[in-house]
């Protein structure tokens, strides 16, 4: 019932074997990995300079490879379900390169990371990528690929090692090469995450506080709706634009600087849609800070209530939920021992995240399965560590 995914060492050995099959003459010299994430609360707040509370998942992207003396770069993905060519070849130009996005789409993340890599003079190389992060499920498979790739490049040609620079470069890669004007959350947590902890990230100061989340009586259940509506790509930049318009109409740099009182007083300056988007963001920022406090105190009931409020706001005010996610949340909330449940990530499909007592897990899975009109996939997860190099010895 609960999906099992290969751990990092299994992925690493798969990637090494694949590398050996493809480039028979020598084994890979370096390896790196970076995790996907689930956001516990604080949705669509990162690009409004607000707070988010994600944690890294045990699902990772692994990159193995070696510098070569030959011409050009070759990258191969081992992704089972890639519906595009799995191999891409290109050349680096002298100045660190100008790699345009194109096909295959998965390679745009790689090209973007190379383009924004923070040290000149990358050598040519060959690499194989393998990942256990579910694709298209809103669990940041793209950020994990970007960050894993950056970490891999750091071993070919070290940059200054500054972690925030790495986060920003990977975010830039997503902007320029995937065309998604994302916030900072996904890349940040993929770099900075620590095992057993969620991260409260202040997306204005770019500082993060660890929030311990390793209570054995608790479980974090991710339920994949296994749907992805086509609105995902087009609606995200529209939401972002509405938020910027709202802040500017109120004379502020971002919605982080707006209080509920100020928003209510200035309501007539905004059209209804812009007002509702802003209302979600302003309240969600407050909710996230409150939720982090509740988690620190072990007030799981309060945390769960805030998760549900967050979901309702994403559904009614921000309008990024969908029927399938709403069904999954409602079903989860009917189970005794569940504290809270909400959609997670950008929305329009993907996953929900549910906080519940460990002893209620089987009952919750059965109930959600019975109530959901589609076919869900379940992952029981724990907060895991951020990007790192992997030993090949
Ligand atoms: C996507 C984006 F990439 C994040 O930056 C964030 O805005 C999230 O949607 C919504 O909270 O994952």
XYZ file of C-alpha atoms and ligand atoms in Angstrom:
405
model
C 0.000 0.000 0.000
C 2.776 2.387 0.948
C 5.165 2.894 -1.977
C 8.750 1.908 -1.351
C 11.503 3.874 -3.035
C 15.154 2.967 -3.522
C 17.409 4.528 -0.917
C 20.321 6.737 -1.888
C 22.836 3.859 -1.942
C 20.682 1.731 -4.233
C 20.249 4.700 -6.580
C 23.970 5.362 -6.464
C 24.818 1.802 -7.390
C 22.228 1.857 -10.235
C 23.724 5.098 -11.558
C 27.279 3.695 -11.352
C 26.252 0.545 -13.186
C 24.539 2.606 -15.904
C 27.610 4.817 -16.218
C 29.766 1.719 -16.637
C 27.462 0.347 -19.365
C 27.503 3.625 -21.270
C 31.084 4.734 -20.860
C 32.800 1.414 -20.440
C 36.354 2.574 -20.175
C 36.321 3.915 -16.589
C 34.112 4.179 -13.488
C 32.688 7.572 -12.408
C 35.005 9.614 -10.205
C 32.530 11.796 -8.301
C 28.939 11.598 -7.056
C 26.433 13.905 -5.369
C 22.806 13.891 -4.313
C 20.043 16.306 -3.270
C 16.563 15.679 -1.878
C 13.037 16.605 -2.926
C 10.867 18.324 -0.326
C 7.416 18.493 1.161
C 6.142 21.804 2.432
C 4.311 21.465 5.761
C 2.810 24.956 5.626
C 3.488 28.374 4.046
C 2.282 27.979 0.477
C 2.809 30.630 -2.181
C 4.455 32.815 0.429
C 8.098 32.428 -0.641
C 7.907 34.798 -3.629
C 6.123 37.271 -1.334
C 9.137 37.338 0.976
C 7.162 35.490 3.641
C 7.801 32.338 5.703
C 7.690 28.698 4.635
C 8.085 25.485 6.639
C 9.318 22.649 4.407
C 11.344 19.543 5.165
C 13.547 17.463 2.875
C 12.385 14.000 1.857
C 14.325 10.756 1.806
C 13.754 10.796 -1.975
C 16.800 12.094 -3.795
C 18.359 12.765 -7.163
C 21.826 11.278 -7.576
C 24.421 12.400 -10.148
C 27.578 10.428 -10.904
C 30.231 11.280 -13.468
C 33.773 12.237 -14.388
C 35.585 15.047 -16.150
C 36.753 14.042 -19.624
C 39.481 15.213 -21.925
C 37.140 14.686 -24.899
C 34.889 17.218 -26.602
C 31.660 18.330 -24.979
C 29.319 17.231 -22.239
C 27.114 14.148 -22.162
C 24.358 13.683 -19.594
C 22.100 10.635 -19.426
C 19.052 10.235 -17.212
C 18.110 6.846 -15.882
C 14.505 7.982 -15.262
C 12.264 5.043 -16.094
C 9.382 7.138 -17.302
C 11.214 9.797 -19.294
C 9.085 10.213 -22.423
C 11.898 12.128 -24.098
C 15.418 11.150 -25.160
C 17.384 10.141 -22.106
C 20.698 11.367 -23.440
C 21.793 14.911 -24.210
C 25.096 16.111 -25.708
C 26.239 19.709 -25.866
C 29.380 21.807 -25.789
C 30.531 24.339 -23.233
C 31.750 27.601 -24.657
C 34.718 29.441 -23.182
C 32.906 31.883 -20.888
C 31.079 29.248 -18.911
C 28.695 28.800 -21.830
C 25.426 30.038 -23.160
C 23.182 27.021 -23.244
C 19.702 27.627 -24.555
C 16.773 25.675 -23.222
C 15.123 23.213 -25.615
C 14.467 19.490 -25.770
C 14.678 17.205 -23.912
C 12.971 19.239 -21.206
C 14.619 17.439 -18.276
C 18.008 18.615 -19.573
C 17.008 22.280 -19.230
C 17.547 22.054 -15.469
C 21.034 20.710 -16.094
C 21.835 23.370 -18.705
C 20.461 26.113 -16.453
C 22.632 24.993 -13.554
C 25.732 24.928 -15.760
C 24.868 28.387 -17.072
C 24.525 29.836 -13.563
C 27.369 27.853 -11.991
C 29.432 30.183 -9.847
C 32.948 29.349 -10.990
C 34.380 29.779 -14.476
C 36.179 27.079 -16.416
C 34.114 23.928 -15.984
C 35.784 20.971 -17.694
C 33.945 18.755 -20.153
C 32.312 15.811 -18.411
C 30.005 12.838 -18.602
C 27.273 12.229 -16.061
C 24.406 9.889 -15.271
C 21.381 11.048 -13.267
C 19.062 8.780 -11.267
C 16.215 9.890 -9.020
C 13.674 8.512 -6.577
C 11.736 11.802 -6.348
C 8.299 11.210 -7.904
C 8.130 13.293 -11.088
C 5.396 15.898 -11.434
C 4.040 15.265 -7.929
C 4.847 18.695 -6.507
C 7.687 17.239 -4.395
C 10.409 19.296 -6.099
C 11.931 16.766 -8.429
C 13.240 19.729 -10.442
C 14.916 21.491 -7.496
C 16.480 18.201 -6.412
C 17.912 17.740 -9.923
C 19.251 21.313 -9.989
C 20.836 21.102 -6.555
C 22.242 17.590 -7.089
C 23.766 18.743 -10.363
C 25.256 21.858 -8.811
C 26.760 19.718 -6.032
C 28.200 17.408 -8.685
C 29.765 20.361 -10.559
C 31.320 21.607 -7.313
C 33.535 18.534 -7.385
C 34.628 19.065 -10.974
C 35.534 22.726 -10.494
C 35.012 24.050 -6.943
C 33.155 27.342 -6.506
C 33.571 29.336 -3.280
C 31.399 26.771 -1.442
C 28.904 29.367 -0.294
C 25.582 27.563 0.192
C 23.292 30.522 -0.365
C 25.008 31.250 -3.672
C 24.258 27.678 -4.695
C 20.573 28.088 -3.769
C 20.281 31.301 -5.778
C 22.074 29.841 -8.802
C 19.699 26.863 -8.849
C 16.668 29.161 -8.515
C 18.012 31.214 -11.445
C 18.378 28.023 -13.466
C 14.678 27.337 -12.951
C 13.751 30.893 -13.969
C 15.853 31.076 -17.111
C 15.836 27.486 -18.359
C 12.520 26.022 -17.136
C 10.598 29.301 -17.446
C 9.122 29.002 -13.929
C 9.392 32.212 -11.845
C 9.595 30.153 -8.652
C 10.388 31.383 -5.165
C 13.377 30.245 -3.136
C 11.833 27.502 -0.957
C 12.543 24.345 -2.934
C 16.194 24.979 -3.716
C 16.810 26.378 -0.227
C 15.539 23.348 1.647
C 17.220 20.975 -0.801
C 20.564 22.588 0.113
C 20.138 23.422 3.819
C 17.864 20.659 5.196
C 18.884 18.658 8.246
C 17.790 15.190 9.263
C 14.945 15.144 11.816
C 14.137 18.841 11.286
C 11.796 21.020 9.315
C 13.140 24.453 8.316
C 11.342 27.701 9.025
C 12.718 29.849 6.211
C 12.402 33.600 6.215
C 12.304 34.239 2.479
C 13.186 37.910 2.969
C 16.305 37.647 5.115
C 17.071 34.169 3.723
C 17.747 32.920 7.233
C 16.382 29.629 8.478
C 15.564 28.171 11.887
C 15.431 24.426 12.487
C 12.217 23.033 13.934
C 12.720 19.514 15.361
C 10.305 16.972 13.953
C 11.443 13.573 15.081
C 8.710 12.530 17.521
C 8.311 8.748 17.084
C 4.602 8.977 17.934
C 4.046 11.084 14.790
C 3.985 10.270 11.105
C 4.086 12.494 8.051
C 2.051 10.936 5.294
C 2.261 12.190 1.732
C -0.583 11.182 -0.544
C -0.070 11.588 -4.255
C -3.338 12.337 -6.044
C -1.618 11.168 -9.233
C -3.272 13.990 -11.137
C -1.630 17.039 -12.634
C -3.900 19.598 -14.216
C -2.643 21.601 -17.148
C -3.148 24.899 -15.289
C -0.032 24.312 -13.196
C 2.409 26.058 -15.505
C 0.294 28.990 -16.616
C -1.387 29.916 -13.320
C 1.763 30.198 -11.179
C 3.113 33.361 -12.874
C -0.387 34.860 -12.816
C -0.612 34.332 -9.040
C 2.794 35.878 -8.628
C 1.804 38.909 -10.705
C -1.397 39.442 -8.712
C 0.596 39.445 -5.489
C 3.044 42.015 -6.862
C 0.148 44.181 -8.058
C -1.514 43.992 -4.634
C 1.697 44.976 -2.825
C 2.314 47.835 -5.200
C -1.284 49.131 -4.886
C -0.699 49.253 -1.120
C 2.607 51.078 -1.559
C 4.690 48.147 -0.243
C 7.628 46.213 -1.624
C 5.965 42.884 -0.956
C 2.944 41.365 0.789
C 5.271 40.464 3.674
C 5.021 44.120 4.699
C 1.208 44.195 4.671
C -0.949 43.541 7.755
C -4.525 42.225 7.611
C -5.706 45.590 8.949
C -3.898 47.469 6.156
C -5.266 45.076 3.565
C -8.833 45.495 4.835
C -8.515 49.289 4.922
C -7.226 49.359 1.346
C -9.661 46.768 0.034
C -11.351 49.168 -2.387
C -8.040 49.756 -4.164
C -7.960 46.111 -5.269
C -10.254 44.103 -7.501
C -11.883 41.094 -5.856
C -9.483 38.485 -7.270
C -6.354 40.454 -6.347
C -7.763 41.091 -2.866
C -8.423 37.384 -2.260
C -4.945 36.383 -3.471
C -3.394 38.965 -1.156
C -5.571 37.898 1.749
C -4.372 34.315 1.411
C -0.729 35.374 1.375
C -0.948 37.802 4.303
C -2.785 35.254 6.479
C -0.641 32.323 5.350
C 2.531 34.147 6.385
C 1.095 34.611 9.902
C -0.158 31.021 10.002
C 3.274 29.681 9.125
C 5.014 31.507 11.967
C 2.293 30.350 14.368
C 2.525 26.783 13.065
C 6.300 26.661 13.589
C 5.764 27.796 17.199
C 3.082 25.144 17.693
C 5.383 22.432 16.330
C 8.213 23.520 18.634
C 5.850 23.242 21.631
C 4.522 19.872 20.476
C 1.032 21.366 20.022
C 0.161 19.070 17.152
C -3.551 19.785 17.380
C -2.978 23.487 16.807
C -0.511 22.725 14.028
C -3.075 20.460 12.361
C -5.780 23.117 12.557
C -3.470 25.592 10.861
C -2.765 23.055 8.110
C -6.477 22.754 7.413
C -6.929 26.546 7.450
C -4.054 26.774 4.989
C -5.703 24.239 2.701
C -9.065 26.004 2.839
C -7.423 29.307 2.008
C -5.521 27.791 -0.942
C -8.816 26.314 -2.124
C -11.094 29.337 -1.631
C -8.895 32.434 -1.785
C -5.824 31.477 -3.783
C -7.710 28.949 -5.939
C -4.848 26.566 -6.569
C -6.415 23.392 -5.190
C -8.543 20.961 -7.206
C -11.292 18.463 -6.529
C -8.865 15.554 -6.101
C -6.755 17.350 -3.479
C -9.879 18.506 -1.641
C -11.169 14.938 -1.554
C -7.881 13.641 -0.147
C -7.822 16.287 2.588
C -11.464 15.695 3.567
C -10.939 11.934 3.701
C -7.791 12.276 5.836
C -9.547 14.610 8.277
C -12.254 11.992 8.932
C -9.728 9.625 10.525
C -9.175 9.616 14.271
C -5.552 10.387 15.080
C -5.113 12.777 12.139
C -4.092 16.272 13.271
C -4.169 18.053 9.942
C -3.930 17.704 6.196
C -3.424 20.062 3.272
C -2.335 20.308 -0.333
C 1.388 20.905 -0.655
C 3.437 22.653 -3.355
C 2.223 24.756 -6.245
C -1.186 23.056 -6.548
C -3.563 21.971 -9.341
C -2.749 18.347 -8.520
C 0.237 16.665 -6.950
C 0.244 15.721 -3.292
C -1.291 16.334 0.105
C 0.651 16.218 3.356
C -0.965 14.843 6.506
C 0.268 14.909 10.095
C -1.031 12.028 12.184
C -0.352 9.699 15.077
C 1.802 6.749 14.067
C -0.740 4.217 15.287
C -3.419 5.660 12.973
C -1.426 5.221 9.754
C -2.981 1.970 8.474
C -6.492 3.154 9.199
C -5.795 6.495 7.490
C -4.403 4.883 4.343
C -7.331 2.469 4.071
C -9.870 5.214 4.598
C -8.301 7.616 2.095
C -8.055 4.833 -0.469
C -11.706 3.979 0.019
C -12.917 7.580 -0.205
C -10.729 8.927 -3.023
C -12.240 8.776 -6.494
C -8.819 8.241 -8.096
C -5.872 5.971 -7.359
C -3.590 7.456 -4.708
C 0.009 6.588 -3.903
C 1.218 6.877 -0.314
C 4.653 7.751 1.046
C 5.454 7.690 4.753
C 8.372 10.049 5.227
C 10.797 11.504 7.720
C 12.696 14.816 7.565
C 15.956 14.103 5.806
C 19.254 15.842 5.098
C 20.118 18.264 2.311
C 22.506 18.020 -0.633
C 25.822 16.298 -0.190
C 28.644 14.533 -1.976
C 28.632 10.739 -1.983
C 31.651 8.544 -1.513
C 32.440 6.147 -4.361
C 34.929 4.082 -2.375
C 6.479 25.797 -6.251
C 7.584 26.850 -6.313
F 8.687 26.330 -6.938
C 7.952 27.321 -4.914
O 8.889 28.357 -5.003
C 6.709 27.778 -4.150
O 6.266 29.037 -4.619
C 5.603 26.736 -4.222
O 5.346 26.334 -5.573
C 4.302 27.233 -3.628
O 4.454 27.446 -2.271
O 6.953 24.642 -5.603
